[in-house]
Structure formats: C-alpha cells, structure tokens
Amino acid sequence: MDEEGNITTISLIADYEGNVEEIFNIGLKSDVVPILPLRNMVLFPGIVLPVSIERKFSLDVIKRAVERNEYIGVAYQTNPDTDEPRRSDLHEIGTIAKVMRILELPNGAYTALIQGFCRFGISELMRRGGVYKAHTYPIYEENCTEHNKEFSVLVNAVREQTVELMRMKNFFGDDGSFAIKNIGNPVFLVNYVCANLGISVSEKVELLAVTNPVERATRLLKLLNREIEFASLKANIQKKTREDLDQQQREYFLRQQISNIQEELGESEMNDIKELEEKLKGLTMPDATRETLRRDIEKLEHINPQNPDYQVQLNYLQTVLSMPWGKYSQDNIDILKAEATLNHDHYGIEKVKERILEHLAVIKQRGDFKSPILCLYGPPGIGKTSLGRSIATAMGRKYVRVSLGGVHDEAEIRGHRRTYIGSMPGRIVKSLIKCGTANPVFVLDEIDKVTQQTINGDPTSALLEVLDPEQNNTFHDNYVDLDFDLSKVMFIATANSIGTIPAPLRDRMEMIEMSGYITEEKIEIAKRHLVPKAKKEAGLEKEKQIRFTKGALEEIVEHYTRESGVRGLEKKISEVLRKIDYNYARDGVFATTSIKPADVKAFLGKPLFSRDIYQGNSYAGVVTDLAWTSVGGEILFIETSVSKGKGNKLTLTGNLGDVMKESATLALEYTKAHADKLGIDYRIFDNYNIHIHVPEGATPKDGPSAGITIATAIVSALTQRKVRDKVAMTGEITLRGKVLPVGGIKEKILAAKRAGINTIIICKENRKDIEEIPQMYLEGVKFEYVENVSDVLKIALLKDKVENAVEFTIEEEKKNDV
C-alpha cells in the first residue's frame, strides 16, 4: 500500500502445494521463537512479503533463520519510530513465518522474502544474544466449512469491491484486476486484500486478530466500502474543481484542488501567513519598515489564494523577509593574523597589502566605521579578485562576488519594479540574501566592463548609490521598495583599466593600483602556489620527487610567457606536468623528476619570446635604456647614426609614440645648445643628418623616460666617444637639460640585472623609490644619481673614442668662411 491507501503489490500469494489448513495451524517444536519486529506492514498467513532489513538485530534473526531452517515470529510495532522496541511497543498478536530468501542489494542493503503461516500471541519478550525472542502461545484459524455459503458470498463481494476500488483509483489497470479475479482460495484472497489495502497498521492488526474467516471478510468488506466512499468523494472534489476553473486559471489547478479539499473537510490553513509573521518577529529592522511589511501581510490575508495576485504578493514578502535585516557577522580583526593571511595567499604587492591592513586597523579602532570602498585596478591575472577573498578570510566575514562584465541593464543592479511580470530584485539584494549577512566583503568584479548608456538605462549610474558611503545606508531596490543599509558592506571593485569608469563613479572609490609581477615574484608565486595546484590537478601531488628548479621556472617566465599576471605561467606549468603524465602512462616510469631548463624546452618546444641582453660598448651612438612595460621591465637600445646630407634633419624610426619623439627633439636641441661645451663643431648639424632608431619596430614604444638615453646616444654619435661598459639609464629631460624622475623603477632594475648591467644612471629624485625596494633586488647594481644631462654625460661617456671612429669633414664649409 502507499500513503494514500492505494492497493499495491508488496505481497504475493504463497505457492503452497500441501493442505491449506497446515499454513494456518502449523505446529512449532518450541514456544520460544526469534522475533522480527516490523514497522509499517502486517504479514497475513499464506502471504509472501518482501521486507527491507535496516536494523542489525533484524538482519541477525533473518540470517540465523536461513542457516537453521527455522521459523521466526513476526511482530508489529505500535510506533514505527521506535528503534529498540520493548514489549509495550508491540501488538500482542503476530505471525509465524519462514524466510524464503535473502537478497543483498547493490547499495549494501538487504531485503528478505518471508512467508506467513499461523498466528501467535506474545506472552513475554526478551532479548538474548543481540536478537529478540518471545514466549508465545498459538492462535488457531477457525474452520469455516459450516459457513461456506455465506463465506462465498462475502468473498465474491470482497473481490468485486476490490476491483471497483482499483478501477476508481486507476491502480494497476487490467493486470491488477485479473490477479484479484483469479485467486482461487477464498481465505488467501481475503488475507491478500487485508495485507495490501491502504489502511493503518492498527486496523490491519485488528483484522489479523480475527480468527473467523467470515467475520474477517465482513470487516474487510466494511473497510473496502469506506475506502470506496473516500475515493468517490475525492473524485467529486476533483470534478468540482475542474468545472470551476476557466482557461486562465488552469495553471492554478493544484491550489484550487487543495482549497476545495479544505472546504469539504471544513479546514482552513494559514501556514504561509503564520510563517511570514514568525519571520517578521525575528528580524531587526526600522519601525517604519516593520509596519509596512505588517500591512503587506494583512493585505495578503484578504487575497483569495486562487487570485494570481496572491502568489505575487507571497513571493515578494518571502523575498523581503529573507533579506539579512540586522544580521551582521562578528568582525574578528587581528592585524597580525590578517597580515599573515594576506602574505600567505599573495606574494609581493606589498603596498597594496599595506593599504588594506590600514583600512582594517581603522575599522578595528573605530568599531562603527563605515566600510571603505576600494577599487583594485591593474592588468589581468595578478590576483585582484582572489585578494577580496583573502580580505574576507582575514576579517572573518562572508564573501560575495558579482561579475559586472557585460551588464547592460540598470535593473540588474537595482531590480525591477513589481508592476512587471516576472520581476525580481537586483543582484545586490540577491547576493545579500544568498550570503545571509548585511556586512559581507562584496567584490564587484570587472566594474570597468559595465555597458554604459543603453536603452535599458545606465548601470554605472545605478552603482553610484551603491558605492557612495553617504547614500548606501538607504539603498533602494526597485523590487524591494524599502530602504536597506549597505554601509556596513565592504565593497571591493576590480578593474583592468580605469579609463572606462565614469569620473563620478571613480570619485566614490579609493583607487589602489596593482602593477604586474616581476620575474622574481612570478618564480616565487609559482613555487608557493602554482606548482602545488598544478600537481594536484595533474594527479601528481603525492609524487614529491617531481619538482621544478628555479632555472626551469625562470625559463618558462622569460621565454614562454609574456604577461603581467601568472595565468599564462600556470597554463605552461600544467602543460609540462601533463607531458610528464603522458610519458608515465606510456612508459610506466617518471623519466623526468627534477625539471630543468632543458626539460622545459623539450616539453614546450621552441621558446616563444626572448629577452634582450647587453651588447657591449664597441659602437658609438648605441646606449642602453631601461623601459617599463605591462609585463615587466625591458632593456632597449637607442641607436644613433650620423650621415652626410643637407643637415638639420632628424629621422626617428622604431614605432615611437609622440612623447618619445618629443624627447628625441629635446635631446637634439640640448645637444645643439651645448655643442661648444661638449666639444662638438656646431657646423656638423648643418652638414649631417641624424637618425635615431629603437629596435623591434613592430612593438609600439612611448614615454618620456628615454630622454637622457637619447641625449647620450646623440652626443656619443657626434663625438664618437665610447659609452661606459655595462651602463644603462632612465630619466626624462627638459629643454634646459634637467633630469626628471620616472616610474617603474623596480621593474627596470630587475631588467638591468637580467641583462648583465651593473651601473644604472637615474634621477636623484628617484632615490626614495629605490630605498623602498627590498635589498635582495638591489644587490650587484650600482646607482649613479644625477640632476642634469651634463652629470649623465660625465658618467656615461669615456674620453676614449671607439675603434674606426668616423671623421666628420667640413672643409668646404671652412673655405666658404674664409
């Protein structure tokens, strides 16, 4: 049977070839029998029942019965939730049974097929050896021979009513009816229907206790008639429901059906209303908001559940009451712990971590301080998003992330008005409902990629209220239509470029720049994070002998990636480990364990990129410059040549930007203005053309930091003086020759070290930047601080001329002067 009283096929008619009376009155050798308590079913004599065995003592009884080929007693619990039944938990009557078979299911559970025989009564229950046993007394089945005629009529009525009930409930169709009609033994038929009828266990036990077949059939017929009446009533209710529904209300069929059932039974349930009222009581919110929601709940009470507005109003109230009104996680700000967490999760970016720790210290000191709104911007793959998760961990707050890339509808941020079909709250409110607190660390990822000025409104304008500390304490979502306090939320926005972020939105955030990682930092990040993660993903985390040498990691960084972050590096490390997995699957051994640069080349093929190295000082007019790029520092060679011509012509090649072209013009003008001091015949400028080239013409180059390098190259080319060996420089110049400071110092120093440079000429005002760089990056490099171009030339140029120095001829000009 099922919970609705349907007849099921959980039991079968026993295939017994002997005398039927033996089944009902079988004799036992002892009055003590092992007991199998059942929870929700009753076994009648002559019926075979499949039983799911869940308790250990039940399994022991079943196995023992099979091994010893003995009978067991099946008892019936009064309370199915009792796991260790006592005598008072069992009905007095039970059924003697024999275990026909034990089936072990694929999930490890057991099912036993048991056949019922005669009845017994329980006089005493005991538990020995982990199993239940009982002293029993027999209960015999009465002989119904004298009532054959009456009994036959009753059995036929039972058969007909059972088939009718099955038809009304549309249960088993023609096959079920055929089975009922073809059970030959009348007592078996009565017992079969008793076992399978959808009635309570206590009612089945009462039927089992009736030893007279005629009386049992009579009681069964009454129960069948009752079930048929219930089925008929249900059918009438369904019919009435269908008649009341029109085309527009068909989707509410189930709700209407429930409503009609409650009406028929005289019941009215207000579970939804009670649940909403209980939720409202447990929330901390402003009095005005509470009063508004209380009125909305009262309004819901007066709406007919069949009305479509009922579900709309119910969904609204459930959403609003699911918001974290007054729910705040306790900040656990330990600055030392927070610093350790940030250092563990992110290597480098010291200034960024320092700024974050400063904010955490203020929050800890003030307690009621409004959370800052930060914007981390920089190239992709440098850990901006993961930094937000680390901040949440350090503060002990929940972490929420919303990706804003491609968002083009204001409603995504602020929600839809409830007048629209299918309206819902915005992503801010939905994320707060999901995390369950009103003060999470909320990461607004890719804020620079929000679509602006669309036909659906401007999402960036909607973010103004969210990210304004003076306004977001009364954030208004169009769907919720109530003010919600976001001032305790710590918003962290991330962006790749701040150029696409509107100025009003930028003004509301504290901008923190995150520059790309240098080679040394990438190597350390790979050691600490990327390699262990890649080994785990490749299934090699237990293979401790497989490791990357520092040279191998540097080889991948320098020659197989060109990026600011470490995503490409992670992919290349994973590719190497996949090759190792492949070789192991093919050969059965790890041919490579300590991965060296040569192994990297074997696994990844020819290098994709190359770094420039210092090329010496044998050429006049060739000077090494230090440049900053988004993927780290680089060295550039400023090449200057002087050729015979009409003079006063400056040619610039190498895909130079406007700022760099202006630097070249300034350098040339400075050289002309100070030609006498530099030992340059000024008439050279009227008879020779100057050409400045920066190699790798396909790569755009711009910026003012090559100013002193270009000036040095021009002077070297015009005087043919040697440039000091292993010297590089960086600095902007003015028209009067003053050297100005530049940025990217750390990256430029490391580029110089990789190229073998040991002396760097730099502006005196950049000394403060160098003092902030860890000493490990400065070892082996000497810094020459300068204030003007003349200082640069004194340090960078030797008095000796290069071999095969060019001699500038100006005889014709001298004759003309005479």
Short mmCIF file of N, CA and C in Angstrom, two decimals, residues 363-481:
data_model
loop_
_atom_site.label_atom_id
_atom_site.label_comp_id
_atom_site.label_asym_id
_atom_site.label_seq_id
_atom_site.Cartn_x
_atom_site.Cartn_y
_atom_site.Cartn_z
N ILE A 363 39.02 50.18 10.96
CA ILE A 363 37.75 49.52 11.29
C ILE A 363 37.81 48.94 12.71
N LYS A 364 38.95 48.35 13.06
CA LYS A 364 39.11 47.78 14.40
C LYS A 364 39.11 48.87 15.46
N GLN A 365 39.76 49.99 15.17
CA GLN A 365 39.87 51.06 16.15
C GLN A 365 38.54 51.76 16.40
N ARG A 366 37.81 52.03 15.31
CA ARG A 366 36.56 52.77 15.42
C ARG A 366 35.37 51.87 15.78
N GLY A 367 35.35 50.69 15.23
CA GLY A 367 34.24 49.78 15.50
C GLY A 367 33.02 50.09 14.65
N ASP A 368 32.54 51.34 14.67
CA ASP A 368 31.37 51.72 13.90
C ASP A 368 31.73 52.40 12.60
N PHE A 369 32.99 52.28 12.21
CA PHE A 369 33.46 52.95 11.00
C PHE A 369 32.80 52.35 9.77
N LYS A 370 32.34 53.22 8.87
CA LYS A 370 31.73 52.73 7.64
C LYS A 370 32.81 52.07 6.78
N SER A 371 32.46 50.93 6.22
CA SER A 371 33.44 50.18 5.44
C SER A 371 33.92 50.99 4.24
N PRO A 372 35.20 50.95 3.95
CA PRO A 372 35.71 51.69 2.78
C PRO A 372 35.27 51.03 1.49
N ILE A 373 35.32 51.78 0.42
CA ILE A 373 35.00 51.26 -0.91
C ILE A 373 36.27 51.36 -1.74
N LEU A 374 36.88 50.22 -2.01
CA LEU A 374 38.17 50.17 -2.68
C LEU A 374 37.98 49.74 -4.13
N CYS A 375 38.89 50.16 -4.97
CA CYS A 375 38.92 49.71 -6.36
C CYS A 375 40.34 49.28 -6.67
N LEU A 376 40.51 47.99 -6.89
CA LEU A 376 41.83 47.45 -7.26
C LEU A 376 41.88 47.38 -8.78
N TYR A 377 42.84 48.10 -9.36
CA TYR A 377 42.93 48.08 -10.81
C TYR A 377 44.34 47.73 -11.24
N GLY A 378 44.42 47.04 -12.35
CA GLY A 378 45.69 46.61 -12.89
C GLY A 378 45.47 45.56 -13.96
N PRO A 379 46.55 45.06 -14.56
CA PRO A 379 46.42 44.08 -15.64
C PRO A 379 45.79 42.79 -15.16
N PRO A 380 45.27 41.98 -16.09
CA PRO A 380 44.60 40.72 -15.69
C PRO A 380 45.58 39.70 -15.14
N GLY A 381 45.05 38.83 -14.28
CA GLY A 381 45.83 37.69 -13.80
C GLY A 381 46.77 37.99 -12.66
N ILE A 382 46.60 39.14 -11.95
CA ILE A 382 47.54 39.47 -10.87
C ILE A 382 46.93 39.27 -9.49
N GLY A 383 45.71 38.74 -9.41
CA GLY A 383 45.15 38.37 -8.12
C GLY A 383 44.22 39.39 -7.50
N LYS A 384 43.60 40.23 -8.30
CA LYS A 384 42.69 41.25 -7.75
C LYS A 384 41.47 40.59 -7.11
N THR A 385 40.85 39.67 -7.82
CA THR A 385 39.64 39.03 -7.29
C THR A 385 39.95 38.15 -6.09
N SER A 386 41.02 37.37 -6.16
CA SER A 386 41.36 36.48 -5.05
C SER A 386 41.77 37.28 -3.82
N LEU A 387 42.25 38.51 -4.01
CA LEU A 387 42.60 39.35 -2.87
C LEU A 387 41.36 39.67 -2.05
N GLY A 388 40.22 39.84 -2.72
CA GLY A 388 38.97 40.08 -2.00
C GLY A 388 38.60 38.92 -1.10
N ARG A 389 38.80 37.69 -1.58
CA ARG A 389 38.51 36.51 -0.75
C ARG A 389 39.44 36.46 0.47
N SER A 390 40.71 36.82 0.26
CA SER A 390 41.65 36.82 1.38
C SER A 390 41.27 37.86 2.42
N ILE A 391 40.77 39.02 1.98
CA ILE A 391 40.33 40.06 2.92
C ILE A 391 39.16 39.54 3.75
N ALA A 392 38.21 38.85 3.10
CA ALA A 392 37.07 38.29 3.82
C ALA A 392 37.53 37.28 4.87
N THR A 393 38.49 36.44 4.50
CA THR A 393 39.03 35.45 5.44
C THR A 393 39.70 36.15 6.62
N ALA A 394 40.48 37.19 6.32
CA ALA A 394 41.20 37.89 7.38
C ALA A 394 40.25 38.58 8.35
N MET A 395 39.09 39.06 7.86
CA MET A 395 38.14 39.77 8.70
C MET A 395 37.12 38.85 9.35
N GLY A 396 37.04 37.62 8.89
CA GLY A 396 36.03 36.71 9.41
C GLY A 396 34.64 37.02 8.89
N ARG A 397 34.57 37.61 7.69
CA ARG A 397 33.28 37.94 7.09
C ARG A 397 32.94 36.98 5.96
N LYS A 398 31.66 36.99 5.57
CA LYS A 398 31.21 36.23 4.41
C LYS A 398 31.78 36.89 3.14
N TYR A 399 31.92 36.09 2.09
CA TYR A 399 32.48 36.58 0.83
C TYR A 399 31.43 36.46 -0.26
N VAL A 400 31.22 37.55 -1.00
CA VAL A 400 30.26 37.57 -2.10
C VAL A 400 30.96 38.16 -3.32
N ARG A 401 30.74 37.56 -4.46
CA ARG A 401 31.32 38.09 -5.70
C ARG A 401 30.24 38.18 -6.77
N VAL A 402 30.18 39.35 -7.43
CA VAL A 402 29.27 39.56 -8.54
C VAL A 402 30.08 40.05 -9.72
N SER A 403 29.97 39.36 -10.84
CA SER A 403 30.68 39.78 -12.05
C SER A 403 29.81 40.77 -12.82
N LEU A 404 30.35 41.96 -13.06
CA LEU A 404 29.61 43.01 -13.74
C LEU A 404 29.95 43.10 -15.23
N GLY A 405 30.82 42.23 -15.70
CA GLY A 405 31.21 42.27 -17.11
C GLY A 405 30.02 42.06 -18.03
N GLY A 406 29.77 43.01 -18.91
CA GLY A 406 28.68 42.89 -19.87
C GLY A 406 27.31 43.27 -19.35
N VAL A 407 27.19 43.68 -18.07
CA VAL A 407 25.89 44.09 -17.54
C VAL A 407 25.43 45.35 -18.29
N HIS A 408 24.24 45.30 -18.85
CA HIS A 408 23.75 46.39 -19.69
C HIS A 408 22.39 46.92 -19.26
N ASP A 409 21.87 46.40 -18.15
CA ASP A 409 20.53 46.79 -17.72
C ASP A 409 20.61 47.31 -16.29
N GLU A 410 20.04 48.49 -16.08
CA GLU A 410 20.04 49.08 -14.74
C GLU A 410 19.34 48.16 -13.74
N ALA A 411 18.34 47.41 -14.20
CA ALA A 411 17.58 46.53 -13.30
C ALA A 411 18.44 45.41 -12.75
N GLU A 412 19.55 45.08 -13.43
CA GLU A 412 20.47 44.05 -12.90
C GLU A 412 21.04 44.50 -11.56
N ILE A 413 21.19 45.81 -11.38
CA ILE A 413 21.75 46.35 -10.15
C ILE A 413 20.66 46.68 -9.15
N ARG A 414 19.61 47.33 -9.62
CA ARG A 414 18.61 47.91 -8.73
C ARG A 414 17.29 47.16 -8.74
N GLY A 415 17.15 46.12 -9.53
CA GLY A 415 15.93 45.33 -9.53
C GLY A 415 14.83 45.91 -10.41
N HIS A 416 13.79 45.08 -10.65
CA HIS A 416 12.64 45.50 -11.45
C HIS A 416 11.51 45.98 -10.54
N ARG A 417 10.70 46.85 -11.06
CA ARG A 417 9.51 47.24 -10.32
C ARG A 417 8.50 46.09 -10.32
N ARG A 418 7.74 45.99 -9.23
CA ARG A 418 6.84 44.84 -9.07
C ARG A 418 5.67 44.86 -10.04
N THR A 419 5.50 45.95 -10.76
CA THR A 419 4.39 46.01 -11.72
C THR A 419 4.64 45.10 -12.92
N TYR A 420 5.90 44.68 -13.12
CA TYR A 420 6.24 43.83 -14.27
C TYR A 420 6.08 42.36 -13.92
N ILE A 421 5.64 41.59 -14.91
CA ILE A 421 5.54 40.15 -14.72
C ILE A 421 6.95 39.56 -14.66
N GLY A 422 7.17 38.70 -13.70
CA GLY A 422 8.48 38.08 -13.57
C GLY A 422 9.53 38.99 -12.96
N SER A 423 9.10 40.07 -12.28
CA SER A 423 10.06 40.98 -11.68
C SER A 423 10.81 40.31 -10.54
N MET A 424 12.00 40.80 -10.27
CA MET A 424 12.84 40.21 -9.23
C MET A 424 13.80 41.28 -8.72
N PRO A 425 14.40 41.08 -7.54
CA PRO A 425 15.34 42.06 -7.03
C PRO A 425 16.63 42.07 -7.84
N GLY A 426 17.44 43.12 -7.63
CA GLY A 426 18.72 43.22 -8.33
C GLY A 426 19.76 42.29 -7.75
N ARG A 427 20.93 42.28 -8.38
CA ARG A 427 21.97 41.33 -7.99
C ARG A 427 22.58 41.68 -6.63
N ILE A 428 22.49 42.93 -6.23
CA ILE A 428 23.00 43.31 -4.91
C ILE A 428 22.17 42.63 -3.83
N VAL A 429 20.85 42.78 -3.91
CA VAL A 429 19.96 42.19 -2.90
C VAL A 429 20.01 40.67 -2.96
N LYS A 430 20.01 40.09 -4.16
CA LYS A 430 20.04 38.63 -4.26
C LYS A 430 21.32 38.06 -3.66
N SER A 431 22.44 38.74 -3.84
CA SER A 431 23.69 38.27 -3.27
C SER A 431 23.68 38.35 -1.75
N LEU A 432 23.07 39.41 -1.21
CA LEU A 432 22.98 39.53 0.24
C LEU A 432 22.08 38.44 0.83
N ILE A 433 20.99 38.11 0.14
CA ILE A 433 20.12 37.02 0.60
C ILE A 433 20.90 35.71 0.60
N LYS A 434 21.71 35.52 -0.42
CA LYS A 434 22.47 34.28 -0.54
C LYS A 434 23.49 34.13 0.57
N CYS A 435 24.19 35.22 0.92
CA CYS A 435 25.24 35.10 1.94
C CYS A 435 24.67 35.15 3.36
N GLY A 436 23.51 35.79 3.55
CA GLY A 436 22.86 35.75 4.84
C GLY A 436 23.31 36.78 5.85
N THR A 437 24.22 37.68 5.49
CA THR A 437 24.63 38.74 6.41
C THR A 437 24.61 40.08 5.67
N ALA A 438 24.51 41.18 6.46
CA ALA A 438 24.44 42.51 5.87
C ALA A 438 25.78 43.21 5.88
N ASN A 439 26.87 42.49 6.21
CA ASN A 439 28.19 43.12 6.18
C ASN A 439 29.25 42.20 5.57
N PRO A 440 28.98 41.62 4.40
CA PRO A 440 30.00 40.76 3.79
C PRO A 440 31.08 41.59 3.12
N VAL A 441 32.13 40.92 2.66
CA VAL A 441 33.07 41.52 1.73
C VAL A 441 32.51 41.26 0.34
N PHE A 442 32.13 42.32 -0.35
CA PHE A 442 31.37 42.22 -1.60
C PHE A 442 32.28 42.66 -2.75
N VAL A 443 32.67 41.72 -3.60
CA VAL A 443 33.55 42.02 -4.72
C VAL A 443 32.72 42.29 -5.97
N LEU A 444 32.87 43.49 -6.52
CA LEU A 444 32.22 43.86 -7.78
C LEU A 444 33.27 43.69 -8.87
N ASP A 445 33.28 42.53 -9.49
CA ASP A 445 34.34 42.17 -10.43
C ASP A 445 34.11 42.82 -11.80
N GLU A 446 35.20 43.24 -12.42
CA GLU A 446 35.18 43.81 -13.78
C GLU A 446 34.24 45.00 -13.89
N ILE A 447 34.38 45.95 -12.97
CA ILE A 447 33.48 47.11 -12.96
C ILE A 447 33.73 48.01 -14.16
N ASP A 448 34.92 47.88 -14.77
CA ASP A 448 35.22 48.72 -15.94
C ASP A 448 34.56 48.21 -17.21
N LYS A 449 33.94 47.04 -17.15
CA LYS A 449 33.33 46.45 -18.34
C LYS A 449 31.80 46.53 -18.32
N VAL A 450 31.25 47.36 -17.46
CA VAL A 450 29.81 47.59 -17.43
C VAL A 450 29.43 48.43 -18.65
N THR A 451 28.41 47.98 -19.36
CA THR A 451 27.95 48.72 -20.54
C THR A 451 27.26 50.01 -20.10
N GLN A 452 27.59 51.12 -20.77
CA GLN A 452 27.06 52.42 -20.38
C GLN A 452 26.06 52.93 -21.42
N GLN A 453 25.13 53.74 -20.92
CA GLN A 453 24.18 54.47 -21.78
C GLN A 453 23.45 53.55 -22.77
N THR A 454 22.74 52.56 -22.23
CA THR A 454 21.97 51.66 -23.09
C THR A 454 20.50 52.05 -23.04
N ILE A 455 19.70 51.40 -23.88
CA ILE A 455 18.26 51.70 -23.90
C ILE A 455 17.59 51.22 -22.61
N ASN A 456 18.26 50.37 -21.84
CA ASN A 456 17.72 49.87 -20.59
C ASN A 456 18.25 50.65 -19.39
N GLY A 457 18.74 51.86 -19.62
CA GLY A 457 19.28 52.66 -18.53
C GLY A 457 20.79 52.54 -18.46
N ASP A 458 21.37 53.19 -17.48
CA ASP A 458 22.82 53.22 -17.32
C ASP A 458 23.18 52.50 -16.03
N PRO A 459 23.71 51.27 -16.12
CA PRO A 459 24.06 50.54 -14.89
C PRO A 459 25.10 51.25 -14.04
N THR A 460 26.03 51.98 -14.68
CA THR A 460 27.06 52.67 -13.89
C THR A 460 26.42 53.75 -13.02
N SER A 461 25.37 54.36 -13.50
CA SER A 461 24.67 55.36 -12.68
C SER A 461 23.98 54.71 -11.50
N ALA A 462 23.47 53.51 -11.70
CA ALA A 462 22.84 52.78 -10.59
C ALA A 462 23.87 52.42 -9.53
N LEU A 463 25.11 52.21 -9.95
CA LEU A 463 26.17 51.87 -9.00
C LEU A 463 26.58 53.06 -8.14
N LEU A 464 26.24 54.28 -8.58
CA LEU A 464 26.62 55.45 -7.80
C LEU A 464 26.04 55.41 -6.39
N GLU A 465 24.77 54.98 -6.28
CA GLU A 465 24.14 54.90 -4.97
C GLU A 465 24.76 53.78 -4.15
N VAL A 466 25.06 52.66 -4.81
CA VAL A 466 25.63 51.51 -4.10
C VAL A 466 26.99 51.86 -3.50
N LEU A 467 27.80 52.59 -4.25
CA LEU A 467 29.19 52.82 -3.86
C LEU A 467 29.42 54.20 -3.24
N ASP A 468 28.37 54.87 -2.83
CA ASP A 468 28.53 56.15 -2.15
C ASP A 468 28.28 55.95 -0.66
N PRO A 469 29.32 56.09 0.18
CA PRO A 469 29.15 55.86 1.63
C PRO A 469 28.11 56.78 2.27
N GLU A 470 27.84 57.92 1.64
CA GLU A 470 26.86 58.84 2.20
C GLU A 470 25.42 58.49 1.80
N GLN A 471 25.27 57.60 0.82
CA GLN A 471 23.92 57.26 0.35
C GLN A 471 23.54 55.81 0.58
N ASN A 472 24.52 54.90 0.61
CA ASN A 472 24.15 53.48 0.59
C ASN A 472 23.60 52.97 1.92
N ASN A 473 23.50 53.83 2.93
CA ASN A 473 22.81 53.38 4.15
C ASN A 473 21.29 53.36 3.96
N THR A 474 20.83 53.92 2.83
CA THR A 474 19.40 53.84 2.48
C THR A 474 19.27 53.38 1.03
N PHE A 475 19.96 52.30 0.71
CA PHE A 475 19.91 51.77 -0.66
C PHE A 475 18.48 51.33 -0.99
N HIS A 476 18.01 51.75 -2.17
CA HIS A 476 16.62 51.49 -2.57
C HIS A 476 16.59 50.58 -3.79
N ASP A 477 16.19 49.33 -3.58
CA ASP A 477 15.99 48.39 -4.68
C ASP A 477 14.55 48.54 -5.17
N ASN A 478 14.39 48.63 -6.50
CA ASN A 478 13.05 48.87 -7.07
C ASN A 478 12.05 47.78 -6.71
N TYR A 479 12.52 46.54 -6.60
CA TYR A 479 11.61 45.43 -6.29
C TYR A 479 11.25 45.44 -4.81
N VAL A 480 12.25 45.58 -3.96
CA VAL A 480 12.00 45.57 -2.52
C VAL A 480 11.21 46.80 -2.11
N ASP A 481 11.54 47.95 -2.70
CA ASP A 481 10.82 49.21 -2.45
C ASP A 481 10.89 49.62 -0.99
#
